[in-house]
CSV table of N, CA and C in Angstrom, one decimal:
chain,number,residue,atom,x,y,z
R,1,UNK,N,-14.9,3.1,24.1
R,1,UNK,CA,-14.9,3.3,22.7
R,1,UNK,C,-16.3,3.3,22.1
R,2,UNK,N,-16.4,4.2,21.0
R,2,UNK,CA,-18.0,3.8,20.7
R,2,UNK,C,-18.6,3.2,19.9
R,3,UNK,N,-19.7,2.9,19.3
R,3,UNK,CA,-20.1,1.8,18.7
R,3,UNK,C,-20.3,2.9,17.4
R,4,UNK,N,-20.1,1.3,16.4
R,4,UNK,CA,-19.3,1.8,14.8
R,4,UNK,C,-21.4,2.6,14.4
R,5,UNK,N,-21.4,3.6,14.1
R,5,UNK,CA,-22.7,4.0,13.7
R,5,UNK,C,-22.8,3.4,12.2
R,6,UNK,N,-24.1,2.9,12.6
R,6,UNK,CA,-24.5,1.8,11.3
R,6,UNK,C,-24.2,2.6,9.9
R,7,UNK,N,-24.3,4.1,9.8
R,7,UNK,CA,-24.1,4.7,8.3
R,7,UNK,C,-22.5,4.6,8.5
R,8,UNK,N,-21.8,4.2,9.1
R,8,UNK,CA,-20.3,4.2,8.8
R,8,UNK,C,-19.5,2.6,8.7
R,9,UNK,N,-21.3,1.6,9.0
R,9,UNK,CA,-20.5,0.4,8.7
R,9,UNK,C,-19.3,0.2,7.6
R,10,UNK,N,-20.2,0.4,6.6
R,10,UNK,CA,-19.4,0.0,4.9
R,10,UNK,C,-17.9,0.8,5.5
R,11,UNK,N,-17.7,2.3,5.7
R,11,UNK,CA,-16.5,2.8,5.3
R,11,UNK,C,-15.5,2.0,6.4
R,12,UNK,N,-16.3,1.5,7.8
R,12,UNK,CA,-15.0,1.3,8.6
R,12,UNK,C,-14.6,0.0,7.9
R,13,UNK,N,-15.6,-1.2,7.5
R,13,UNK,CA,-15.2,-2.0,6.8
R,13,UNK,C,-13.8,-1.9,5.7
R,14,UNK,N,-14.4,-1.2,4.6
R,14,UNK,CA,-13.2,-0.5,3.9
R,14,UNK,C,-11.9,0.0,4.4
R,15,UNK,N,-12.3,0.9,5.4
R,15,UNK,CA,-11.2,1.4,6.0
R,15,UNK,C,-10.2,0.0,6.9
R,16,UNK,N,-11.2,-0.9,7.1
R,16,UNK,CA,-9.9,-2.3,7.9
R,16,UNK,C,-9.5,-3.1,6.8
R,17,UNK,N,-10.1,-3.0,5.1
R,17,UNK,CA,-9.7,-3.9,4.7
R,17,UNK,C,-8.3,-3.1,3.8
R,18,UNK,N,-8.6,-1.9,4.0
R,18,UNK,CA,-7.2,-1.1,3.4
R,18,UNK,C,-6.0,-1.1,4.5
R,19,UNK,N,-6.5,-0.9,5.5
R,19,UNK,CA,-5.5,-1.0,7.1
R,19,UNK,C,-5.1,-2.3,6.7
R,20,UNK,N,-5.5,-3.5,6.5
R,20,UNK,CA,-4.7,-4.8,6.2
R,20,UNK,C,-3.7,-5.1,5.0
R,21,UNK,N,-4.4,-4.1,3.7
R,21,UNK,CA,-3.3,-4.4,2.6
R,21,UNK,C,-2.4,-3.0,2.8
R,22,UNK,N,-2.2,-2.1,3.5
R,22,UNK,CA,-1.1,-1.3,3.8
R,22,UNK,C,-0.5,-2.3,4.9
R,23,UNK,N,-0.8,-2.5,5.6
R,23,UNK,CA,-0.1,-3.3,6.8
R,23,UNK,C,1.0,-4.0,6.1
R,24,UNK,N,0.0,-5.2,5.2
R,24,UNK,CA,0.9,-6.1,4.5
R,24,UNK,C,1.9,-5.6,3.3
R,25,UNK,N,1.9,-4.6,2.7
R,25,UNK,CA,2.5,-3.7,1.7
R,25,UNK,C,3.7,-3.4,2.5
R,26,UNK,N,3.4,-3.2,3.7
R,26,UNK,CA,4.7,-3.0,5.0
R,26,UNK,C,5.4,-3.9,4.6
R,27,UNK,N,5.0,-5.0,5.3
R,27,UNK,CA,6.0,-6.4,5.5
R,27,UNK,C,6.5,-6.7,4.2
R,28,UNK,N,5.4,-7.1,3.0
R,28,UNK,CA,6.1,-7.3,2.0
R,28,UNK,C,7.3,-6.5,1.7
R,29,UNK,N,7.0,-5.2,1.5
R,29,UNK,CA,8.1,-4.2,0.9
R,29,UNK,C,9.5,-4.0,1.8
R,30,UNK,N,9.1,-4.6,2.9
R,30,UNK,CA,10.5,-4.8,4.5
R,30,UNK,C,11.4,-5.8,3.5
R,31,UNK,N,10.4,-7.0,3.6
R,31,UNK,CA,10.7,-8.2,2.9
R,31,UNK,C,11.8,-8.2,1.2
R,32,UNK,N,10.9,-7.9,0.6
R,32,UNK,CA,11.7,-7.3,-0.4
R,32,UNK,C,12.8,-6.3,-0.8
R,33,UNK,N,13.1,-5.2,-0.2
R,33,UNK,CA,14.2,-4.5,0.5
R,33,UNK,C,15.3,-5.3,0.8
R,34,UNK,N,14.7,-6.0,1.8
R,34,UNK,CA,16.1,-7.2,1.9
R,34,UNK,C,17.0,-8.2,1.0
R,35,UNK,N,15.9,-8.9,-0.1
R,35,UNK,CA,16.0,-9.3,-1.1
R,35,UNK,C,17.0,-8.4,-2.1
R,36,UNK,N,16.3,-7.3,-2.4
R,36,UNK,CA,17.1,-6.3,-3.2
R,36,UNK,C,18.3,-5.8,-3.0
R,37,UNK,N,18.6,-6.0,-1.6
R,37,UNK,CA,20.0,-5.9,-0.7
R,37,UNK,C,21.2,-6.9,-1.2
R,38,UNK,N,20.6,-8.4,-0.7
R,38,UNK,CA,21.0,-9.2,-1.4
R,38,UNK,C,21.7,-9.7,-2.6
R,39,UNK,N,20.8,-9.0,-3.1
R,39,UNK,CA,21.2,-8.9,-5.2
R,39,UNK,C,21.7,-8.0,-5.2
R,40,UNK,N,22.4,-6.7,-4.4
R,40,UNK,CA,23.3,-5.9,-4.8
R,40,UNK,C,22.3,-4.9,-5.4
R,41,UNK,N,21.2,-4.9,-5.1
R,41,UNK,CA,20.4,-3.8,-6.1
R,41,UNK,C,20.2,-2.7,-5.0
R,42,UNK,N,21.2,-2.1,-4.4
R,42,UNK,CA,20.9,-1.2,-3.0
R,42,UNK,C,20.0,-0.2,-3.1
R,43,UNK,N,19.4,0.7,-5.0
R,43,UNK,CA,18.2,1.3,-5.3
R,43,UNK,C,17.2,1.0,-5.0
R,44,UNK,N,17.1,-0.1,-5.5
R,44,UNK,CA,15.3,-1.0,-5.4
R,44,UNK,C,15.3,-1.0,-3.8
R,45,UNK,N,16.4,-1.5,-2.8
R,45,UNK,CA,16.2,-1.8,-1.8
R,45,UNK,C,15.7,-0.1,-1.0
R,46,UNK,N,16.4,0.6,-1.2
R,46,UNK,CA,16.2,1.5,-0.9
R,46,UNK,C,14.3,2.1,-1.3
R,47,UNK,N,14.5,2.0,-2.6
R,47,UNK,CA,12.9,2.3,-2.5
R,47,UNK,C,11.9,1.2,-1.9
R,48,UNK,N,12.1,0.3,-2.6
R,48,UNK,CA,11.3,-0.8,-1.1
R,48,UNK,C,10.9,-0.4,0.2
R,49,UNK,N,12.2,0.2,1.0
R,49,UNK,CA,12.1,0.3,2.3
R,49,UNK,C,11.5,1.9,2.8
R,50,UNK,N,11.5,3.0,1.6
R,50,UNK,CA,10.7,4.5,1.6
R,50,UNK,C,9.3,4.0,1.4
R,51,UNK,N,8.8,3.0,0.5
R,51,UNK,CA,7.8,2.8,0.2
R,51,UNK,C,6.7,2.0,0.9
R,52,UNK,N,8.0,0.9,2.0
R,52,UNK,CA,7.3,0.3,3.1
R,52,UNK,C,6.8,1.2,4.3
R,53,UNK,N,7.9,2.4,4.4
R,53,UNK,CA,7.8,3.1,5.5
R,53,UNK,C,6.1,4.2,5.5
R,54,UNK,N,5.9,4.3,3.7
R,54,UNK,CA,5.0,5.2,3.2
R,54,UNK,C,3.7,4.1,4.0
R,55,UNK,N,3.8,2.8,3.5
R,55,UNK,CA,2.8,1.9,3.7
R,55,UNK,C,2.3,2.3,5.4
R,56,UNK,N,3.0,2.0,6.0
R,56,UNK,CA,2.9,1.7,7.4
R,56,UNK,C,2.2,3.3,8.2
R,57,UNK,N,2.5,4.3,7.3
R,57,UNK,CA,2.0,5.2,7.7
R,57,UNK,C,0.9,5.6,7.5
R,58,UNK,N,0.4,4.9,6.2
R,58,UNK,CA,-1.3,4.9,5.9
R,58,UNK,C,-2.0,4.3,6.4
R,59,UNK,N,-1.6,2.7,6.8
R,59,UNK,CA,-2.0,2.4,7.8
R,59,UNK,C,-2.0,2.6,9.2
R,60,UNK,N,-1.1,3.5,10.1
R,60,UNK,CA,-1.1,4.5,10.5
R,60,UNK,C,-2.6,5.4,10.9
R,61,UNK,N,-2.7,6.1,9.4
R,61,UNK,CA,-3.9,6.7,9.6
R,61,UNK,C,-4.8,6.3,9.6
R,62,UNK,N,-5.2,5.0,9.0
R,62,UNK,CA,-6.3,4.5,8.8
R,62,UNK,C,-6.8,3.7,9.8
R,63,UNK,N,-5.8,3.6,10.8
R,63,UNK,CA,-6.3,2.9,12.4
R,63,UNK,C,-7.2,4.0,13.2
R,64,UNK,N,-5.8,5.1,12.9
R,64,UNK,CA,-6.8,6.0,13.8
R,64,UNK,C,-7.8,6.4,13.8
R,65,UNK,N,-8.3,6.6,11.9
R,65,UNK,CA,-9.9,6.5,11.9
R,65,UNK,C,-10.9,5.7,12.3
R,66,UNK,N,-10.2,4.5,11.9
R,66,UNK,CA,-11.1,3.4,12.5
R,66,UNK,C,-11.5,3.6,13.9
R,67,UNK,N,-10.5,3.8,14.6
R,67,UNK,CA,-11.0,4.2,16.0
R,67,UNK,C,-11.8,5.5,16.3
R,68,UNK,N,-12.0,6.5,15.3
R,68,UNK,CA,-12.6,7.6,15.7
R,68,UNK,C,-14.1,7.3,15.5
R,69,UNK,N,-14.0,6.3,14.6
R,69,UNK,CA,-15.5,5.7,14.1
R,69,UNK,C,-16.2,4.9,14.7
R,70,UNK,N,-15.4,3.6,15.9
R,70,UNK,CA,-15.7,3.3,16.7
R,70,UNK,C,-15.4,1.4,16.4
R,71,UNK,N,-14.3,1.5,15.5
R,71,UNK,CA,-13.7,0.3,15.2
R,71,UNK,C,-12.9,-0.2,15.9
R,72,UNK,N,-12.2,-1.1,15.4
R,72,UNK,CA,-10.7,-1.7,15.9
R,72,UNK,C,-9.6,-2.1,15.3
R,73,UNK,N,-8.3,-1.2,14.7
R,73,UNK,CA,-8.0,-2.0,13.6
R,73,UNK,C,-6.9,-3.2,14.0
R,74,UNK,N,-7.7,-4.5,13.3
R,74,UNK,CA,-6.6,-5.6,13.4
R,74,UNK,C,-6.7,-6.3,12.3
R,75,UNK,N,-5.2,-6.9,11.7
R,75,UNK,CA,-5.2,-7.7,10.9
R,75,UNK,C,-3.9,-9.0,11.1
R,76,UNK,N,-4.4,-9.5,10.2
R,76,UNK,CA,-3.2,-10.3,10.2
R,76,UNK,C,-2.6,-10.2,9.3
R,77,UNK,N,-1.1,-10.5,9.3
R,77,UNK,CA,0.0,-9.9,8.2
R,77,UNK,C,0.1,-11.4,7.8
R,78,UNK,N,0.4,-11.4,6.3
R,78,UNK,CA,0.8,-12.7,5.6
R,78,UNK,C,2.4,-12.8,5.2
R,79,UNK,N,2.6,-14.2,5.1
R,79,UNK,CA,4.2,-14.2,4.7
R,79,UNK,C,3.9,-13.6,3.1
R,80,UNK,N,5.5,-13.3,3.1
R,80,UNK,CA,5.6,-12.4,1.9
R,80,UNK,C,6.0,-13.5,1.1
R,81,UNK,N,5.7,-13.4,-0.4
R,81,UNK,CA,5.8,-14.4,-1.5
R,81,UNK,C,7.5,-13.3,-2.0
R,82,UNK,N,8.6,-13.6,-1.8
R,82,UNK,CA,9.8,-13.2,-2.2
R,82,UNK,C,10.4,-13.7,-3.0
R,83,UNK,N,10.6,-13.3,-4.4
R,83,UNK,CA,11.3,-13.5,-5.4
R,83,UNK,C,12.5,-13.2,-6.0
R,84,UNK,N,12.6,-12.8,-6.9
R,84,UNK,CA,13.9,-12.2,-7.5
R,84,UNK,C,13.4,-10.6,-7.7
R,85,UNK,N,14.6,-9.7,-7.4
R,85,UNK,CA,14.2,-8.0,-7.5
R,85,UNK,C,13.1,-8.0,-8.7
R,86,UNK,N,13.4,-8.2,-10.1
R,86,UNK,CA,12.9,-7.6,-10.8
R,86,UNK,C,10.9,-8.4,-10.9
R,87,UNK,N,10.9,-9.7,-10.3
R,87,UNK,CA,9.7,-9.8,-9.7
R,87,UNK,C,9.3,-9.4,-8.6
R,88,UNK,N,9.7,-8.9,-7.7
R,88,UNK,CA,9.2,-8.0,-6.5
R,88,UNK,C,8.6,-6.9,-7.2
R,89,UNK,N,9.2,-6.1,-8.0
R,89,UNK,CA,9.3,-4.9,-8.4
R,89,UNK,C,7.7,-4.8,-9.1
R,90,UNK,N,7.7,-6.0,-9.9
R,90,UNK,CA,6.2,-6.0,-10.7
R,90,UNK,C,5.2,-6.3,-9.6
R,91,UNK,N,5.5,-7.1,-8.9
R,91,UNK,CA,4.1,-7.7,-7.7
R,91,UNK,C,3.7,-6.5,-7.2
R,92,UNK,N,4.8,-5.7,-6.8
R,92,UNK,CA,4.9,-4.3,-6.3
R,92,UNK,C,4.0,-3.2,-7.3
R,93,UNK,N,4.3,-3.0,-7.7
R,93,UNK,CA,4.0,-2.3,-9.4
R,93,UNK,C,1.9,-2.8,-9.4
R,94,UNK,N,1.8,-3.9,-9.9
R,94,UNK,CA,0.6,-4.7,-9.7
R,94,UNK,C,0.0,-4.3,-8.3
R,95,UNK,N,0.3,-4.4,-7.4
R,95,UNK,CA,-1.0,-3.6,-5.8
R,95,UNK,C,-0.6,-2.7,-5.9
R,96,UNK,N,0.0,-2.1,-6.2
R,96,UNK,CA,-0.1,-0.5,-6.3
R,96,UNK,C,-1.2,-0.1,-7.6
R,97,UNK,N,-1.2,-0.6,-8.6
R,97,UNK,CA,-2.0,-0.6,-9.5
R,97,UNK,C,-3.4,-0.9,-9.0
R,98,UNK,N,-3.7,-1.8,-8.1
R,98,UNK,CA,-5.0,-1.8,-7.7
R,98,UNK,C,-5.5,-0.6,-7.0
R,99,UNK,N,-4.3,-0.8,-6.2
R,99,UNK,CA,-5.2,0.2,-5.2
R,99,UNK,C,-5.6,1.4,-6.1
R,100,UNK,N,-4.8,2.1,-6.7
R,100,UNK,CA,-5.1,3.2,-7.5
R,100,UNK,C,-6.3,3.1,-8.4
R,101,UNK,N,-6.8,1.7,-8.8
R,101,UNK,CA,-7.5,1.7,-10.0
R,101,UNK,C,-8.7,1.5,-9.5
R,102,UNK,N,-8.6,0.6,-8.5
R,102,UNK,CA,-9.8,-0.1,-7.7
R,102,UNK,C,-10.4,0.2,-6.7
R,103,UNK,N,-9.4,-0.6,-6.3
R,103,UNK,CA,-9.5,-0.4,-4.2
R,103,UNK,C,-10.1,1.1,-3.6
R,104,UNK,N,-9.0,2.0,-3.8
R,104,UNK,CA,-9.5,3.4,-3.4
R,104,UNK,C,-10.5,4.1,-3.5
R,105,UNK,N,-10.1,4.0,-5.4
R,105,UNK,CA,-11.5,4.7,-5.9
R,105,UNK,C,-12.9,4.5,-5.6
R,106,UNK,N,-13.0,3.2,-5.4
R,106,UNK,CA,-14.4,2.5,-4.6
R,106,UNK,C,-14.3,3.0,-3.2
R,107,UNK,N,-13.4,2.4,-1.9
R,107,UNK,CA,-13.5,3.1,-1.0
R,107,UNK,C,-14.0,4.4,-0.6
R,108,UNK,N,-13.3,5.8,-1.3
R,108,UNK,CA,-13.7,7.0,-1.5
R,108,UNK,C,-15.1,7.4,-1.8
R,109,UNK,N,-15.8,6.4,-2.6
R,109,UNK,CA,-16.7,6.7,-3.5
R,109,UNK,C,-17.8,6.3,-2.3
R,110,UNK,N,-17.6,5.4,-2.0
R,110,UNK,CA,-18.5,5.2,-0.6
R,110,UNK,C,-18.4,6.1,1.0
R,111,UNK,N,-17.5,6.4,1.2
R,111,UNK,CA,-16.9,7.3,2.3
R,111,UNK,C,-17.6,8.9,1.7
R,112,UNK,N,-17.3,9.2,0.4
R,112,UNK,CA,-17.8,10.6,0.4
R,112,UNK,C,-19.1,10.0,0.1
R,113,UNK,N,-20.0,9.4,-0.4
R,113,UNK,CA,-21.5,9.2,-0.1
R,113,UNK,C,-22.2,9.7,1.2
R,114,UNK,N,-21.2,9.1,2.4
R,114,UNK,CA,-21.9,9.3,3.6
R,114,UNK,C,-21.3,10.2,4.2
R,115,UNK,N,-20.6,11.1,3.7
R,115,UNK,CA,-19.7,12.6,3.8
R,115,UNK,C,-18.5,12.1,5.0
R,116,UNK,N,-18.1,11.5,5.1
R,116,UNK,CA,-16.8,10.6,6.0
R,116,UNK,C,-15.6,11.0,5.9
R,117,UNK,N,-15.8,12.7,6.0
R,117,UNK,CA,-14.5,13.6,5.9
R,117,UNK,C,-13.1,12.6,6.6
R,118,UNK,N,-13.0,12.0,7.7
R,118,UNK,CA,-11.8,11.8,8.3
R,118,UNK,C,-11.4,10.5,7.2
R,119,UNK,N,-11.9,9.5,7.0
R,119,UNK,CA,-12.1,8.5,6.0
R,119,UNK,C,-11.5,9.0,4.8
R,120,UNK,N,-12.1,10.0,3.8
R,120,UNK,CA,-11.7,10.7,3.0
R,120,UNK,C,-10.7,11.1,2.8
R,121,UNK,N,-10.4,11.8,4.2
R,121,UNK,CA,-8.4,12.8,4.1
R,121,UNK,C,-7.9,11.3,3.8
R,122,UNK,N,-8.0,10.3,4.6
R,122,UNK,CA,-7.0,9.4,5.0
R,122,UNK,C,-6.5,8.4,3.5
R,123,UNK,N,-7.8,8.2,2.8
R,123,UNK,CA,-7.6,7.3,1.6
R,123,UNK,C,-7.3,7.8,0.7
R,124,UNK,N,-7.7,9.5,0.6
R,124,UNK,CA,-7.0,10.5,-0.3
R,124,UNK,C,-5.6,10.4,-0.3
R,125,UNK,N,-5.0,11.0,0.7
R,125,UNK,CA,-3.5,10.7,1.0
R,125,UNK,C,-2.6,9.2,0.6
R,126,UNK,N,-3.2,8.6,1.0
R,126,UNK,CA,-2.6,6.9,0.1
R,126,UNK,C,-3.0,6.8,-1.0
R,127,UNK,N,-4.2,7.1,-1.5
R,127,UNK,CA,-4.4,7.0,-3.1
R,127,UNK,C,-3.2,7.8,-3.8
R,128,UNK,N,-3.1,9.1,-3.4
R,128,UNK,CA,-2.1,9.7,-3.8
R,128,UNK,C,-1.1,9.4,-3.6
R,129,UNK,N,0.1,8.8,-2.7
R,129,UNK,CA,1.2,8.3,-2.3
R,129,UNK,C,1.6,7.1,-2.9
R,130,UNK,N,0.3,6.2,-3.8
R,130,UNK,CA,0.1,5.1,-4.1
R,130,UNK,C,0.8,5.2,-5.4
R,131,UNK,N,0.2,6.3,-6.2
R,131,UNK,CA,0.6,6.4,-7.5
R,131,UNK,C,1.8,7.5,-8.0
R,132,UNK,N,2.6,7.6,-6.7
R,132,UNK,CA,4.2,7.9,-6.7
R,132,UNK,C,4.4,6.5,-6.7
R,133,UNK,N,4.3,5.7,-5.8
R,133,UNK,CA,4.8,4.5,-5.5
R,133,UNK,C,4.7,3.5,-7.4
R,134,UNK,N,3.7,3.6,-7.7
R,134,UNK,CA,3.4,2.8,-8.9
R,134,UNK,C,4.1,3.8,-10.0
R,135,UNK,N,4.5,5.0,-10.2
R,135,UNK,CA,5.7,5.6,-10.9
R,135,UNK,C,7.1,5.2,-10.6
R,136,UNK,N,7.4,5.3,-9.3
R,136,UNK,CA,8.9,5.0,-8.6
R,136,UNK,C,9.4,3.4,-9.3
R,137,UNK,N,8.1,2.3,-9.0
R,137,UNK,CA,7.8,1.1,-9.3
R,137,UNK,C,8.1,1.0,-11.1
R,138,UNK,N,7.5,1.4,-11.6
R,138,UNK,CA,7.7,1.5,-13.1
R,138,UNK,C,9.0,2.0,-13.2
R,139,UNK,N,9.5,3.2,-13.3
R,139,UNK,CA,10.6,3.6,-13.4
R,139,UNK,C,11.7,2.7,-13.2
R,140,UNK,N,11.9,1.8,-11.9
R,140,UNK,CA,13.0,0.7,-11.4
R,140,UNK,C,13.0,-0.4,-12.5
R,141,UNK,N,11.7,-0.8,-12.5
R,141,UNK,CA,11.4,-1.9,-13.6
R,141,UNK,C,12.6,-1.6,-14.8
R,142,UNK,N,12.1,-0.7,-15.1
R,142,UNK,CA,12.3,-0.1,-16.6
R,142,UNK,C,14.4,-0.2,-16.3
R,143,UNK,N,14.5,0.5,-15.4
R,143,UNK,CA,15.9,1.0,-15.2
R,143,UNK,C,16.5,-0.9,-14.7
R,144,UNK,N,16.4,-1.5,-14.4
R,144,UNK,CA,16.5,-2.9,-14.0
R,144,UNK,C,16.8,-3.5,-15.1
R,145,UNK,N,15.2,-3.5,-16.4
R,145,UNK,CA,15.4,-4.3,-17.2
R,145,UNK,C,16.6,-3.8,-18.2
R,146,UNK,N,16.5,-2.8,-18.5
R,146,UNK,CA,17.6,-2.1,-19.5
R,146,UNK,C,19.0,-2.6,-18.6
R,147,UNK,N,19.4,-2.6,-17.5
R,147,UNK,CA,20.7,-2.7,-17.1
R,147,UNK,C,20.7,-4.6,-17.3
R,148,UNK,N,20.0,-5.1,-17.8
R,148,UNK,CA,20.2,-6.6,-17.8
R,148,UNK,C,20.0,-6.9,-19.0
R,149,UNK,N,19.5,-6.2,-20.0
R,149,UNK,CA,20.0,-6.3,-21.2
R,149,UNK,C,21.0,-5.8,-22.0
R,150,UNK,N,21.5,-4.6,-21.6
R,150,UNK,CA,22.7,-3.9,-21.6
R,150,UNK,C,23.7,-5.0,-21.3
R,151,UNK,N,23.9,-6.1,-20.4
R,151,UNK,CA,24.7,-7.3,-19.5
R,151,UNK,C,24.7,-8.5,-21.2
R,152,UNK,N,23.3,-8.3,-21.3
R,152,UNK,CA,23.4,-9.5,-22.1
R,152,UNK,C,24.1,-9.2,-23.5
């Protein structure tokens, strides 16, 4: 394997600390799915589990770069904090919101500095998959809360 070249420190960095919160976006959103099963909410569960499958695939990509760069991607996954659907939905809603606002846009911003084309495709693609995810996310919220007020 080869050694991480010092101008690509910062991005592999970035690139394992996004490989960790896709990782965990996995589990959580596995996690949650189940929950939403549970409650009879078979939609939410349903997107949960397209959205966990989205996660795991960015992470996915983001290993491979790491490895092309001369990394290693490992993390450790955390237990999932599991609530009630229509709190899943916002926690969900909320890191998706980062990543889009934050997370990425900084990663990117440093990756194209040092022109880190494979870096680039990879966080491009989840930035953008991220903010379906944070629409899908909204949308459920919305369609959730109205069916439990409609109840009341």
């Amino acid at each position: 394997m080869p050694a991480i070249a010092a101008e690509n420190e910062t991005t592999v960095n970035n690139l394992l600390a996004a490989f960790e919160g896709e990782s965990n976006a996995h589990a959580k959103y596995t996690a949650f799915a189940a929950k939403a099963d549970a409650d009879g909410l078979h939609g939410a569960a349903s997107l949960f589990r397209a959205a966990a499958r989205a996660e795991q695939i960015h992470a996915t990509n983001h290993a491979r770069v790491i490895k092309q760069l001369g990394g290693d991607a490992r993390c450790e996954i955390h237990p999932a904090n599991v609530k009630s659907t229509l709190d899943n939905l916002k926690a969900a809603l909320s890191g998706e919101q980062y990543e889009i606002d934050t997370m990425y846009p900084g990663f990117l911003a440093e990756a194209s500095l040092n022109n880190v084309n494979a870096a680039i495709r990879s966080m491009t693609g989840a930035l953008e998959a991220e903010k379906t995810h944070a629409r899908l996310y909204g949308e459920a919220i919305t369609l959730l809360v109205g069916a439990r007020d409609r109840i009341r």
